[in-house]
Amino acid sequence: MKRFNQLGVVMLMGLSVLISATSCNKKLDIVSSSLGSESKEWASISDTRAHLMGMYGLMRAATSNSYAHWVYGEMRYGDFTAYSRADLRSVQENKLKAAYPLVKDLTDWRRFYAVINAASLFIERAPQVMEKDRRYTERDLKFDIAQARTIRAFMYFYMVRIWGEVPLLKDSYDNGSFAEVGKSSEATVLAFAEEELLKAAEELPYVYGAGTQTYYGENSSVWVGVLVNKLTAYSLLAHVAAWQGKYINADVYAKFVIDNYTRGGLEILSVPNIVNPTNGLFGPSTRAQILAIRSSYELGEATNTGHIESLTLGYPIVTKAKPDIYISRDTINQVFDDVNDTRFGIDSVSGLVRTNYFSNYNGDIPIFSKIKVIRDGSGDSDFSIFGSNLVFTRLEEMILLQAEAKVVLGQRDDAIKYLNQIKSARGLKPYISSSPNDLLEEIFLERRRELMGEGWRWYDQIRLAKIKKNNQTINDLITNGGIYWPISADVLSRNSKLQQNNYWK
């Protein structure tokens, strides 16, 4: 409880500071305000801690508001079907100029630039604190700026996957200079993100506050699973490379994570340790993470919106009669086709259903209940407040990305080895080299099973289609720029140097 109370106060203070202090390019319409008192804000170690925690709070808002992470990553041509919500159905069908408030909100990139600007501001101003407060050490500054670089690079990578070309802002805009900025190419933005991540990776620790060295006066138990670290940077580097089809680089970066994961306290998790709502992957445990965005009930961050549970859960898990989105029985049976799969399986003799990923399988609508953290994980159906973590990547995901890189590079034996690590952990028969099933498609099928509901399905389809060129729908969208979202009309109206993405003109 001590950990949650201390961290909660700091994160709330930090978010408050950044909401009031962060400003950016007006033509991108990021909230700006008078910063006349800012010189006083960057005067002590308390200020750097507050601004740092505020960055994480802004990142949570950017990825969670309007269910962004899940709608961007799961709904377009994905496994989930909208039950009765026309706005979600429009995304499912790639009708991204539909006049629904949720769809319009998701075309707006301003919340991501708020995070970027907060990170840039931190990089520029934090060195001043070391000059004014002797408690703020060179090590603290190194760790903090590396985190800011990682978060800024993450947001750029995140936006490139959504919009393709985006404005590249390397400096904060807190000085009244509101010049209009045009879009930079995808390659330019990702090159900057890679450069930032490489710089950060040199400075970031595996664990904060290890041994006798505290971090902001706290030991590692306070920070574990909360802050980005060295493995985070290398994991993001691997994904930046894979998105560009640079699989030699992706292989190198993913290998670093896999070779060093124990130094970050990571492990391959059993399915019960993934789905358990109180001490599992998505619950309020202090489990080590590569990159997770926390929303703890104990910190007052749990909400009834902005979590996947708000969309996927229904009666009897919560009082809502039907979920907003669901996965059909036909899709479940197609994807989970092995009775021994510990994520989901049906005993052919007894007919009993393994319910780790799904509940109510035999009811009217199956409920995707892999993630079901009500309050602190022990809440009941009358309290539809959710406190789950948004897990961007984890060790199992990185192992499968490494398998993907290996097969693209023609290293089949290594690809099979990494694929079978996950298959074995989930009770499945190993893939054998003589299998008639295409190895790459088998790897992506395993990603589909393992990472269902974690925001990967859309991006995985794009990467697979780029490699195999055998999905006409997705390949046509890639060719014509239709994989990207349109840019908000409000954003366009405020910056004459921006043009709508070609597919959506």
Short mmCIF file of C-alpha atoms in Angstrom, two decimals:
data_model
loop_
_atom_site.label_atom_id
_atom_site.label_comp_id
_atom_site.label_asym_id
_atom_site.label_seq_id
_atom_site.Cartn_x
_atom_site.Cartn_y
_atom_site.Cartn_z
CA MET A 1 0.00 0.00 0.00
CA LYS A 2 2.92 2.35 0.76
CA ARG A 3 4.13 2.00 -2.82
CA PHE A 4 0.76 2.93 -4.29
CA ASN A 5 0.17 5.88 -1.98
CA GLN A 6 3.60 7.44 -2.58
CA LEU A 7 3.57 6.91 -6.31
CA GLY A 8 -0.04 8.02 -6.59
CA VAL A 9 0.60 11.39 -4.99
CA VAL A 10 3.57 12.03 -7.26
CA MET A 11 1.79 11.00 -10.46
CA LEU A 12 -1.24 13.15 -9.66
CA MET A 13 1.06 16.10 -8.92
CA GLY A 14 2.98 15.48 -12.10
CA LEU A 15 -0.06 15.31 -14.32
CA SER A 16 -1.38 18.49 -12.78
CA VAL A 17 1.93 20.26 -13.44
CA LEU A 18 2.09 19.15 -17.05
CA ILE A 19 -1.50 19.96 -17.84
CA SER A 20 -0.84 23.49 -16.65
CA ALA A 21 2.69 23.85 -18.00
CA THR A 22 2.88 21.91 -21.25
CA SER A 23 2.55 23.91 -24.43
CA CYS A 24 3.33 23.20 -28.06
CA ASN A 25 2.88 24.30 -31.61
CA LYS A 26 -0.39 26.16 -31.80
CA LYS A 27 -0.93 25.04 -35.38
CA LEU A 28 -1.05 21.50 -34.05
CA ASP A 29 -3.47 22.85 -31.49
CA ILE A 30 -1.83 21.46 -28.41
CA VAL A 31 -2.97 23.25 -25.29
CA SER A 32 -0.63 26.14 -24.54
CA SER A 33 -0.64 28.46 -21.61
CA SER A 34 1.38 31.23 -20.05
CA LEU A 35 4.59 29.88 -18.58
CA GLY A 36 5.63 32.93 -16.68
CA SER A 37 6.17 30.93 -13.52
CA GLU A 38 8.03 28.09 -15.22
CA SER A 39 11.45 29.22 -14.04
CA LYS A 40 10.25 28.48 -10.52
CA GLU A 41 9.01 25.05 -11.53
CA TRP A 42 12.42 23.77 -12.69
CA ALA A 43 14.20 24.53 -9.44
CA SER A 44 14.23 21.32 -7.39
CA ILE A 45 14.24 17.55 -7.53
CA SER A 46 10.55 17.64 -6.64
CA ASP A 47 9.89 19.45 -9.93
CA THR A 48 11.72 16.90 -12.05
CA ARG A 49 9.90 14.05 -10.34
CA ALA A 50 6.53 15.73 -10.83
CA HIS A 51 7.20 16.46 -14.51
CA LEU A 52 8.52 12.95 -15.11
CA MET A 53 5.44 11.31 -13.59
CA GLY A 54 3.26 13.75 -15.46
CA MET A 55 4.77 12.52 -18.73
CA TYR A 56 3.62 9.00 -17.91
CA GLY A 57 0.17 10.31 -17.06
CA LEU A 58 -0.10 12.10 -20.40
CA MET A 59 1.04 8.94 -22.18
CA ARG A 60 -1.72 6.99 -20.46
CA ALA A 61 -4.29 9.57 -21.55
CA ALA A 62 -3.02 9.52 -25.15
CA THR A 63 -3.25 5.76 -25.50
CA SER A 64 -6.39 5.12 -23.46
CA ASN A 65 -8.80 7.97 -24.16
CA SER A 66 -11.58 6.90 -26.54
CA TYR A 67 -10.25 3.33 -26.18
CA ALA A 68 -7.53 4.42 -28.60
CA HIS A 69 -5.06 1.57 -28.19
CA TRP A 70 -7.67 -1.12 -28.74
CA VAL A 71 -9.66 0.58 -31.47
CA TYR A 72 -6.50 1.40 -33.44
CA GLY A 73 -5.00 -2.04 -32.93
CA GLU A 74 -7.89 -4.50 -32.85
CA MET A 75 -10.94 -3.27 -34.73
CA ARG A 76 -9.99 -2.86 -38.42
CA TYR A 77 -10.58 -6.18 -40.18
CA GLY A 78 -9.83 -7.83 -36.84
CA ASP A 79 -11.23 -10.64 -34.76
CA PHE A 80 -13.61 -8.43 -32.77
CA THR A 81 -17.12 -7.66 -34.00
CA ALA A 82 -19.17 -4.67 -32.85
CA TYR A 83 -22.38 -5.87 -31.22
CA SER A 84 -24.54 -2.76 -31.40
CA ARG A 85 -22.21 0.24 -31.68
CA ALA A 86 -22.23 1.75 -35.14
CA ASP A 87 -19.10 3.84 -34.43
CA LEU A 88 -17.01 0.76 -33.69
CA ARG A 89 -18.52 -1.04 -36.67
CA SER A 90 -17.42 1.82 -38.92
CA VAL A 91 -13.82 1.31 -37.77
CA GLN A 92 -14.15 -2.41 -38.25
CA GLU A 93 -15.14 -1.74 -41.87
CA ASN A 94 -12.41 0.91 -42.40
CA LYS A 95 -14.93 3.73 -42.71
CA LEU A 96 -12.76 6.19 -40.86
CA LYS A 97 -14.41 9.42 -41.99
CA ALA A 98 -17.70 8.45 -40.39
CA ALA A 99 -19.24 11.31 -38.41
CA TYR A 100 -19.16 9.64 -34.99
CA PRO A 101 -17.57 11.50 -32.07
CA LEU A 102 -15.33 8.54 -31.19
CA VAL A 103 -14.07 8.19 -34.77
CA LYS A 104 -13.48 11.93 -35.07
CA ASP A 105 -11.57 11.93 -31.79
CA LEU A 106 -9.33 9.12 -32.99
CA THR A 107 -8.33 11.08 -36.12
CA ASP A 108 -6.86 13.77 -33.85
CA TRP A 109 -3.17 13.42 -32.97
CA ARG A 110 -2.96 16.35 -30.55
CA ARG A 111 -2.86 14.24 -27.39
CA PHE A 112 0.24 12.45 -28.69
CA TYR A 113 1.96 15.77 -29.33
CA ALA A 114 1.16 16.80 -25.77
CA VAL A 115 3.28 13.86 -24.60
CA ILE A 116 6.03 14.67 -27.09
CA ASN A 117 6.14 18.29 -26.01
CA ALA A 118 6.26 17.34 -22.34
CA ALA A 119 9.22 15.05 -23.10
CA SER A 120 11.02 17.74 -25.11
CA LEU A 121 10.43 20.28 -22.38
CA PHE A 122 11.89 17.88 -19.82
CA ILE A 123 15.00 17.23 -21.93
CA GLU A 124 15.59 20.98 -22.28
CA ARG A 125 14.83 22.10 -18.72
CA ALA A 126 15.88 19.27 -16.39
CA PRO A 127 19.62 20.13 -16.59
CA GLN A 128 18.79 23.46 -14.92
CA VAL A 129 17.66 21.60 -11.82
CA MET A 130 21.06 19.99 -11.27
CA GLU A 131 22.54 23.48 -11.10
CA LYS A 132 20.01 24.58 -8.46
CA ASP A 133 19.44 21.47 -6.32
CA ARG A 134 22.42 19.36 -5.23
CA ARG A 135 20.09 16.47 -4.40
CA TYR A 136 19.47 16.05 -8.13
CA THR A 137 22.47 14.06 -9.26
CA GLU A 138 24.05 13.46 -12.65
CA ARG A 139 22.76 9.88 -12.46
CA ASP A 140 19.20 11.10 -11.85
CA LEU A 141 19.44 13.47 -14.81
CA LYS A 142 20.79 10.69 -17.03
CA PHE A 143 17.97 8.29 -16.11
CA ASP A 144 15.30 10.96 -16.44
CA ILE A 145 16.33 12.30 -19.83
CA ALA A 146 16.68 8.75 -21.15
CA GLN A 147 13.09 8.07 -20.08
CA ALA A 148 11.92 11.25 -21.79
CA ARG A 149 13.73 10.25 -25.00
CA THR A 150 12.16 6.78 -24.87
CA ILE A 151 8.65 8.11 -24.35
CA ARG A 152 9.05 10.71 -27.11
CA ALA A 153 10.33 8.06 -29.55
CA PHE A 154 7.52 5.70 -28.55
CA MET A 155 4.90 8.32 -29.30
CA TYR A 156 6.41 9.03 -32.73
CA PHE A 157 6.48 5.31 -33.57
CA TYR A 158 2.93 5.00 -32.31
CA MET A 159 1.74 7.87 -34.53
CA VAL A 160 3.60 6.68 -37.62
CA ARG A 161 1.72 3.39 -37.46
CA ILE A 162 -1.56 5.33 -37.34
CA TRP A 163 -1.01 8.27 -39.72
CA GLY A 164 2.17 7.47 -41.67
CA GLU A 165 3.75 10.89 -42.24
CA VAL A 166 3.51 13.25 -39.25
CA PRO A 167 5.16 16.54 -38.23
CA LEU A 168 8.51 15.96 -36.54
CA LEU A 169 9.01 18.33 -33.61
CA LYS A 170 12.34 18.01 -31.83
CA ASP A 171 12.03 21.05 -29.57
CA SER A 172 9.37 22.21 -27.15
CA TYR A 173 7.18 25.13 -28.13
CA ASP A 174 6.86 27.02 -24.89
CA ASN A 175 8.34 30.33 -26.04
CA GLY A 176 5.51 31.77 -28.10
CA SER A 177 7.05 30.66 -31.41
CA PHE A 178 4.11 28.94 -33.04
CA ALA A 179 5.39 28.36 -36.57
CA GLU A 180 3.41 26.06 -38.77
CA VAL A 181 5.04 22.68 -39.34
CA GLY A 182 4.49 20.30 -42.24
CA LYS A 183 4.68 16.52 -42.27
CA SER A 184 7.95 14.61 -42.37
CA SER A 185 8.30 11.31 -44.17
CA GLU A 186 7.73 8.11 -42.28
CA ALA A 187 11.38 7.16 -42.77
CA THR A 188 12.58 10.48 -41.32
CA VAL A 189 10.39 10.23 -38.24
CA LEU A 190 11.35 6.62 -37.57
CA ALA A 191 15.05 7.43 -38.07
CA PHE A 192 14.70 10.08 -35.37
CA ALA A 193 12.87 7.62 -33.10
CA GLU A 194 15.63 5.04 -33.60
CA GLU A 195 18.31 7.62 -32.86
CA GLU A 196 16.54 8.67 -29.67
CA LEU A 197 16.06 5.07 -28.52
CA LEU A 198 19.69 4.20 -29.11
CA LYS A 199 20.78 7.19 -27.01
CA ALA A 200 18.30 6.22 -24.30
CA ALA A 201 19.31 2.57 -24.32
CA GLU A 202 22.88 3.54 -23.39
CA GLU A 203 21.70 5.37 -20.28
CA LEU A 204 18.65 3.46 -19.05
CA PRO A 205 19.04 0.89 -16.26
CA TYR A 206 17.48 -2.54 -16.23
CA VAL A 207 16.05 -1.82 -12.77
CA TYR A 208 15.61 1.45 -10.87
CA GLY A 209 16.62 1.72 -7.23
CA ALA A 210 18.48 -1.59 -7.22
CA GLY A 211 20.47 -2.60 -4.16
CA THR A 212 21.44 0.29 -1.94
CA GLN A 213 20.99 2.92 -4.68
CA THR A 214 17.55 4.43 -4.39
CA TYR A 215 15.89 6.41 -7.16
CA TYR A 216 14.03 9.52 -6.00
CA GLY A 217 14.41 8.12 -2.50
CA GLU A 218 12.61 4.85 -3.31
CA ASN A 219 13.88 1.32 -3.82
CA SER A 220 13.11 -0.93 -6.77
CA SER A 221 9.84 -2.26 -5.34
CA VAL A 222 8.26 1.16 -5.94
CA TRP A 223 9.39 1.45 -9.55
CA VAL A 224 9.24 -2.11 -10.89
CA GLY A 225 6.88 -2.38 -13.84
CA VAL A 226 6.17 1.35 -13.80
CA LEU A 227 9.01 3.09 -15.66
CA VAL A 228 10.54 2.42 -19.06
CA ASN A 229 13.95 0.75 -18.88
CA LYS A 230 16.77 -0.58 -21.05
CA LEU A 231 14.69 -3.54 -22.26
CA THR A 232 11.88 -1.14 -23.19
CA ALA A 233 14.21 0.81 -25.46
CA TYR A 234 15.52 -2.29 -27.24
CA SER A 235 12.01 -3.72 -27.62
CA LEU A 236 10.83 -0.51 -29.26
CA LEU A 237 13.92 -0.50 -31.48
CA ALA A 238 13.02 -4.01 -32.63
CA HIS A 239 9.50 -2.92 -33.52
CA VAL A 240 10.61 0.24 -35.29
CA ALA A 241 12.89 -1.91 -37.44
CA ALA A 242 10.27 -4.59 -38.10
CA TRP A 243 7.70 -1.98 -39.14
CA GLN A 244 10.17 -0.76 -41.76
CA GLY A 245 10.99 -4.29 -42.90
CA LYS A 246 14.57 -3.97 -41.61
CA TYR A 247 14.66 -7.44 -40.13
CA ILE A 248 18.45 -7.61 -39.71
CA ASN A 249 18.13 -4.75 -37.21
CA ALA A 250 14.96 -6.19 -35.69
CA ASP A 251 16.80 -9.46 -35.10
CA VAL A 252 19.68 -7.72 -33.31
CA TYR A 253 17.46 -5.62 -31.08
CA ALA A 254 15.04 -8.43 -30.21
CA LYS A 255 17.98 -10.72 -29.43
CA PHE A 256 19.27 -8.20 -26.90
CA VAL A 257 15.94 -8.35 -25.05
CA ILE A 258 15.80 -12.14 -25.11
CA ASP A 259 19.44 -12.51 -24.03
CA ASN A 260 19.01 -10.09 -21.12
CA TYR A 261 15.39 -10.46 -19.99
CA THR A 262 16.31 -11.95 -16.60
CA ARG A 263 18.25 -8.78 -15.75
CA GLY A 264 14.93 -6.94 -15.89
CA GLY A 265 13.16 -9.52 -13.75
CA LEU A 266 11.11 -10.87 -16.68
CA GLU A 267 9.90 -14.41 -17.26
CA ILE A 268 7.65 -16.33 -19.62
CA LEU A 269 4.32 -16.33 -17.83
CA SER A 270 1.87 -19.18 -17.51
CA VAL A 271 -1.65 -18.42 -18.74
CA PRO A 272 -3.01 -18.17 -15.15
CA ASN A 273 -0.32 -15.59 -14.41
CA ILE A 274 -1.46 -13.63 -17.44
CA VAL A 275 -5.20 -13.62 -16.84
CA ASN A 276 -5.41 -13.53 -13.03
CA PRO A 277 -7.13 -10.19 -12.29
CA THR A 278 -5.38 -9.55 -8.99
CA ASN A 279 -1.79 -10.65 -9.55
CA GLY A 280 -1.61 -11.34 -13.26
CA LEU A 281 -0.09 -9.48 -16.18
CA PHE A 282 -2.89 -6.91 -16.41
CA GLY A 283 -3.63 -6.67 -12.70
CA PRO A 284 -2.24 -4.37 -9.99
CA SER A 285 0.72 -6.62 -9.16
CA THR A 286 4.32 -5.45 -9.03
CA ARG A 287 5.20 -7.79 -11.86
CA ALA A 288 8.13 -6.65 -14.01
CA GLN A 289 7.16 -5.39 -17.47
CA ILE A 290 8.86 -4.41 -20.71
CA LEU A 291 6.35 -1.65 -21.39
CA ALA A 292 3.07 -1.34 -19.54
CA ILE A 293 0.99 1.75 -18.84
CA ARG A 294 -0.53 1.44 -15.39
CA SER A 295 -4.01 2.50 -14.32
CA SER A 296 -4.09 1.42 -10.71
CA TYR A 297 -7.28 1.51 -8.66
CA GLU A 298 -5.13 2.21 -5.60
CA LEU A 299 -3.78 5.35 -7.25
CA GLY A 300 -7.24 6.60 -8.21
CA GLU A 301 -6.50 5.94 -11.90
CA ALA A 302 -9.15 3.26 -12.50
CA THR A 303 -12.09 4.40 -14.65
CA ASN A 304 -15.21 2.99 -16.25
CA THR A 305 -14.04 4.03 -19.73
CA GLY A 306 -10.74 3.88 -21.58
CA HIS A 307 -10.15 0.21 -20.74
CA ILE A 308 -10.75 -2.78 -22.97
CA GLU A 309 -13.03 -4.26 -20.29
CA SER A 310 -15.49 -1.42 -20.91
CA LEU A 311 -15.88 -2.77 -24.44
CA THR A 312 -15.56 -6.52 -24.01
CA LEU A 313 -17.21 -7.46 -20.72
CA GLY A 314 -20.88 -8.20 -20.24
CA TYR A 315 -23.20 -10.16 -17.97
CA PRO A 316 -22.50 -12.05 -15.73
CA ILE A 317 -19.01 -10.56 -15.23
CA VAL A 318 -20.46 -7.02 -15.14
CA THR A 319 -24.02 -5.77 -15.04
CA LYS A 320 -24.05 -4.63 -18.69
CA ALA A 321 -26.29 -6.99 -20.59
CA LYS A 322 -24.14 -7.35 -23.70
CA PRO A 323 -20.53 -6.41 -24.51
CA ASP A 324 -19.86 -3.68 -27.06
CA ILE A 325 -17.50 -5.96 -28.97
CA TYR A 326 -17.06 -9.71 -29.02
CA ILE A 327 -15.31 -12.54 -30.88
CA SER A 328 -17.64 -15.00 -32.54
CA ARG A 329 -17.62 -18.70 -31.76
CA ASP A 330 -16.61 -19.45 -35.36
CA THR A 331 -13.50 -17.26 -35.02
CA ILE A 332 -12.66 -18.70 -31.60
CA ASN A 333 -12.87 -22.24 -32.95
CA GLN A 334 -10.82 -21.36 -36.00
CA VAL A 335 -8.02 -19.67 -34.06
CA PHE A 336 -7.92 -21.96 -31.00
CA ASP A 337 -7.99 -25.30 -32.78
CA ASP A 338 -6.02 -27.39 -30.25
CA VAL A 339 -7.89 -28.91 -27.31
CA ASN A 340 -4.72 -28.70 -25.19
CA ASP A 341 -4.31 -24.93 -25.60
CA THR A 342 -4.25 -23.51 -22.08
CA ARG A 343 -5.65 -20.18 -23.34
CA PHE A 344 -8.85 -21.72 -24.68
CA GLY A 345 -9.90 -25.23 -25.55
CA ILE A 346 -12.92 -27.53 -25.58
CA ASP A 347 -12.60 -31.08 -24.26
CA SER A 348 -13.93 -33.27 -27.07
CA VAL A 349 -15.17 -35.91 -24.59
CA SER A 350 -16.71 -33.92 -21.74
CA GLY A 351 -17.47 -30.77 -23.71
CA LEU A 352 -15.99 -28.70 -20.89
CA VAL A 353 -14.56 -25.33 -21.92
CA ARG A 354 -11.25 -23.90 -20.72
CA THR A 355 -12.17 -20.31 -19.93
CA ASN A 356 -8.89 -18.45 -19.50
CA TYR A 357 -9.50 -16.17 -22.49
CA PHE A 358 -13.26 -16.47 -22.92
CA SER A 359 -16.36 -16.80 -20.76
CA ASN A 360 -19.98 -17.56 -21.65
CA TYR A 361 -18.83 -19.57 -24.66
CA ASN A 362 -22.11 -21.49 -24.82
CA GLY A 363 -24.24 -18.42 -24.21
CA ASP A 364 -25.72 -16.00 -26.71
CA ILE A 365 -22.45 -14.09 -27.14
CA PRO A 366 -19.00 -15.29 -25.99
CA ILE A 367 -17.29 -12.80 -23.68
CA PHE A 368 -13.62 -11.99 -24.16
CA SER A 369 -12.56 -12.09 -20.51
CA LYS A 370 -8.80 -12.48 -20.79
CA ILE A 371 -8.55 -8.98 -19.28
CA LYS A 372 -11.03 -8.37 -16.46
CA VAL A 373 -9.51 -6.21 -13.75
CA ILE A 374 -12.53 -4.78 -11.93
CA ARG A 375 -11.32 -2.16 -9.47
CA ASP A 376 -8.17 -3.75 -7.97
CA GLY A 377 -8.99 -7.13 -9.50
CA SER A 378 -11.26 -8.23 -6.68
CA GLY A 379 -14.27 -6.06 -7.49
CA ASP A 380 -17.62 -7.60 -8.33
CA SER A 381 -20.06 -7.00 -11.18
CA ASP A 382 -21.75 -4.09 -9.41
CA PHE A 383 -18.58 -1.98 -9.64
CA SER A 384 -17.70 -1.55 -13.31
CA ILE A 385 -14.56 0.47 -12.62
CA PHE A 386 -11.49 -0.99 -14.30
CA GLY A 387 -7.84 -0.77 -13.28
CA SER A 388 -6.05 -2.94 -15.84
CA ASN A 389 -2.62 -2.21 -17.28
CA LEU A 390 -2.26 -1.38 -20.94
CA VAL A 391 0.51 -3.81 -21.87
CA PHE A 392 2.18 -2.66 -25.07
CA THR A 393 4.77 -5.43 -25.26
CA ARG A 394 5.90 -8.33 -23.08
CA LEU A 395 8.48 -11.09 -23.24
CA GLU A 396 6.23 -13.55 -25.07
CA GLU A 397 5.51 -10.93 -27.73
CA MET A 398 9.22 -10.25 -28.20
CA ILE A 399 10.02 -13.95 -28.58
CA LEU A 400 7.45 -14.19 -31.37
CA LEU A 401 8.84 -11.03 -33.00
CA GLN A 402 12.27 -12.66 -32.90
CA ALA A 403 10.80 -15.75 -34.57
CA GLU A 404 9.31 -13.48 -37.26
CA ALA A 405 12.69 -11.83 -37.89
CA LYS A 406 14.48 -15.18 -38.06
CA VAL A 407 12.14 -16.68 -40.65
CA VAL A 408 12.31 -13.57 -42.84
CA LEU A 409 16.11 -13.78 -42.68
CA GLY A 410 15.98 -17.43 -43.72
CA GLN A 411 17.07 -18.81 -40.35
CA ARG A 412 14.30 -21.40 -40.10
CA ASP A 413 15.73 -23.52 -37.30
CA ASP A 414 16.06 -20.51 -35.01
CA ALA A 415 12.59 -19.30 -35.99
CA ILE A 416 11.12 -22.70 -35.10
CA LYS A 417 12.99 -22.70 -31.78
CA TYR A 418 11.49 -19.36 -30.72
CA LEU A 419 8.00 -20.25 -31.97
CA ASN A 420 8.07 -23.51 -30.02
CA GLN A 421 9.04 -21.69 -26.82
CA ILE A 422 5.58 -20.14 -26.82
CA LYS A 423 3.79 -23.21 -28.13
CA SER A 424 5.32 -25.32 -25.37
CA ALA A 425 4.36 -22.78 -22.71
CA ARG A 426 0.74 -22.96 -23.92
CA GLY A 427 0.46 -26.74 -24.09
CA LEU A 428 0.57 -26.98 -27.89
CA LYS A 429 2.36 -29.50 -30.05
CA PRO A 430 5.64 -28.16 -31.43
CA TYR A 431 5.97 -26.98 -34.98
CA ILE A 432 8.19 -29.39 -36.94
CA SER A 433 10.29 -28.47 -39.94
CA SER A 434 8.40 -30.90 -42.17
CA SER A 435 5.03 -29.31 -41.36
CA PRO A 436 2.95 -28.39 -44.42
CA ASN A 437 1.91 -25.17 -42.67
CA ASP A 438 3.82 -22.07 -43.73
CA LEU A 439 6.22 -21.17 -40.91
CA LEU A 440 5.74 -17.41 -41.09
CA GLU A 441 1.97 -17.71 -41.10
CA GLU A 442 2.21 -20.12 -38.18
CA ILE A 443 4.20 -17.51 -36.24
CA PHE A 444 1.61 -14.83 -36.93
CA LEU A 445 -1.18 -17.26 -36.00
CA GLU A 446 0.56 -17.81 -32.67
CA ARG A 447 0.78 -14.04 -32.22
CA ARG A 448 -2.94 -13.85 -32.98
CA ARG A 449 -3.68 -16.38 -30.24
CA GLU A 450 -1.25 -15.16 -27.62
CA LEU A 451 -1.74 -11.40 -28.03
CA MET A 452 -5.47 -11.29 -28.67
CA GLY A 453 -6.96 -8.12 -27.23
CA GLU A 454 -3.57 -6.46 -26.65
CA GLY A 455 -3.64 -4.10 -29.63
CA TRP A 456 -1.49 -6.02 -32.15
CA ARG A 457 -3.88 -7.63 -34.63
CA TRP A 458 -4.13 -4.77 -37.17
CA TYR A 459 -0.39 -4.06 -37.24
CA ASP A 460 0.44 -7.76 -37.46
CA GLN A 461 -1.81 -8.10 -40.50
CA ILE A 462 0.05 -5.23 -42.16
CA ARG A 463 3.51 -6.69 -41.48
CA LEU A 464 2.45 -10.13 -42.70
CA ALA A 465 0.85 -8.70 -45.84
CA LYS A 466 4.00 -6.69 -46.63
CA ILE A 467 6.10 -9.85 -46.44
CA LYS A 468 3.76 -12.40 -48.06
CA LYS A 469 1.84 -10.07 -50.40
CA ASN A 470 -1.06 -12.53 -50.36
CA ASN A 471 -3.81 -10.54 -48.65
CA GLN A 472 -5.49 -8.54 -51.39
CA THR A 473 -7.56 -6.36 -49.08
CA ILE A 474 -4.63 -5.33 -46.87
CA ASN A 475 -2.13 -5.14 -49.73
CA ASP A 476 -4.43 -2.81 -51.67
CA LEU A 477 -4.72 -0.60 -48.61
CA ILE A 478 -0.94 -0.58 -48.20
CA THR A 479 -0.46 0.39 -51.84
CA ASN A 480 -3.02 3.20 -51.67
CA GLY A 481 -2.20 4.51 -48.20
CA GLY A 482 -5.46 3.21 -46.75
CA ILE A 483 -3.78 1.58 -43.77
CA TYR A 484 -3.43 5.04 -42.25
CA TRP A 485 -6.08 7.07 -40.53
CA PRO A 486 -7.34 10.38 -41.89
CA ILE A 487 -6.14 13.52 -40.13
CA SER A 488 -8.66 15.43 -38.07
CA ALA A 489 -10.37 18.27 -39.94
CA ASP A 490 -9.76 20.46 -36.90
CA VAL A 491 -6.01 19.80 -37.04
CA LEU A 492 -5.93 20.53 -40.78
CA SER A 493 -7.81 23.80 -40.37
CA ARG A 494 -5.17 25.08 -37.94
CA ASN A 495 -2.10 24.33 -40.05
CA SER A 496 -1.96 25.36 -43.70
CA LYS A 497 1.16 23.24 -44.24
CA LEU A 498 -0.74 20.02 -43.63
CA GLN A 499 -2.71 18.08 -46.20
CA GLN A 500 -5.10 15.22 -45.72
CA ASN A 501 -3.65 11.74 -46.25
CA ASN A 502 -4.17 10.90 -49.92
CA TYR A 503 -6.45 7.91 -49.41
CA TRP A 504 -8.93 10.04 -47.44
CA LYS A 505 -9.02 13.15 -49.64
#
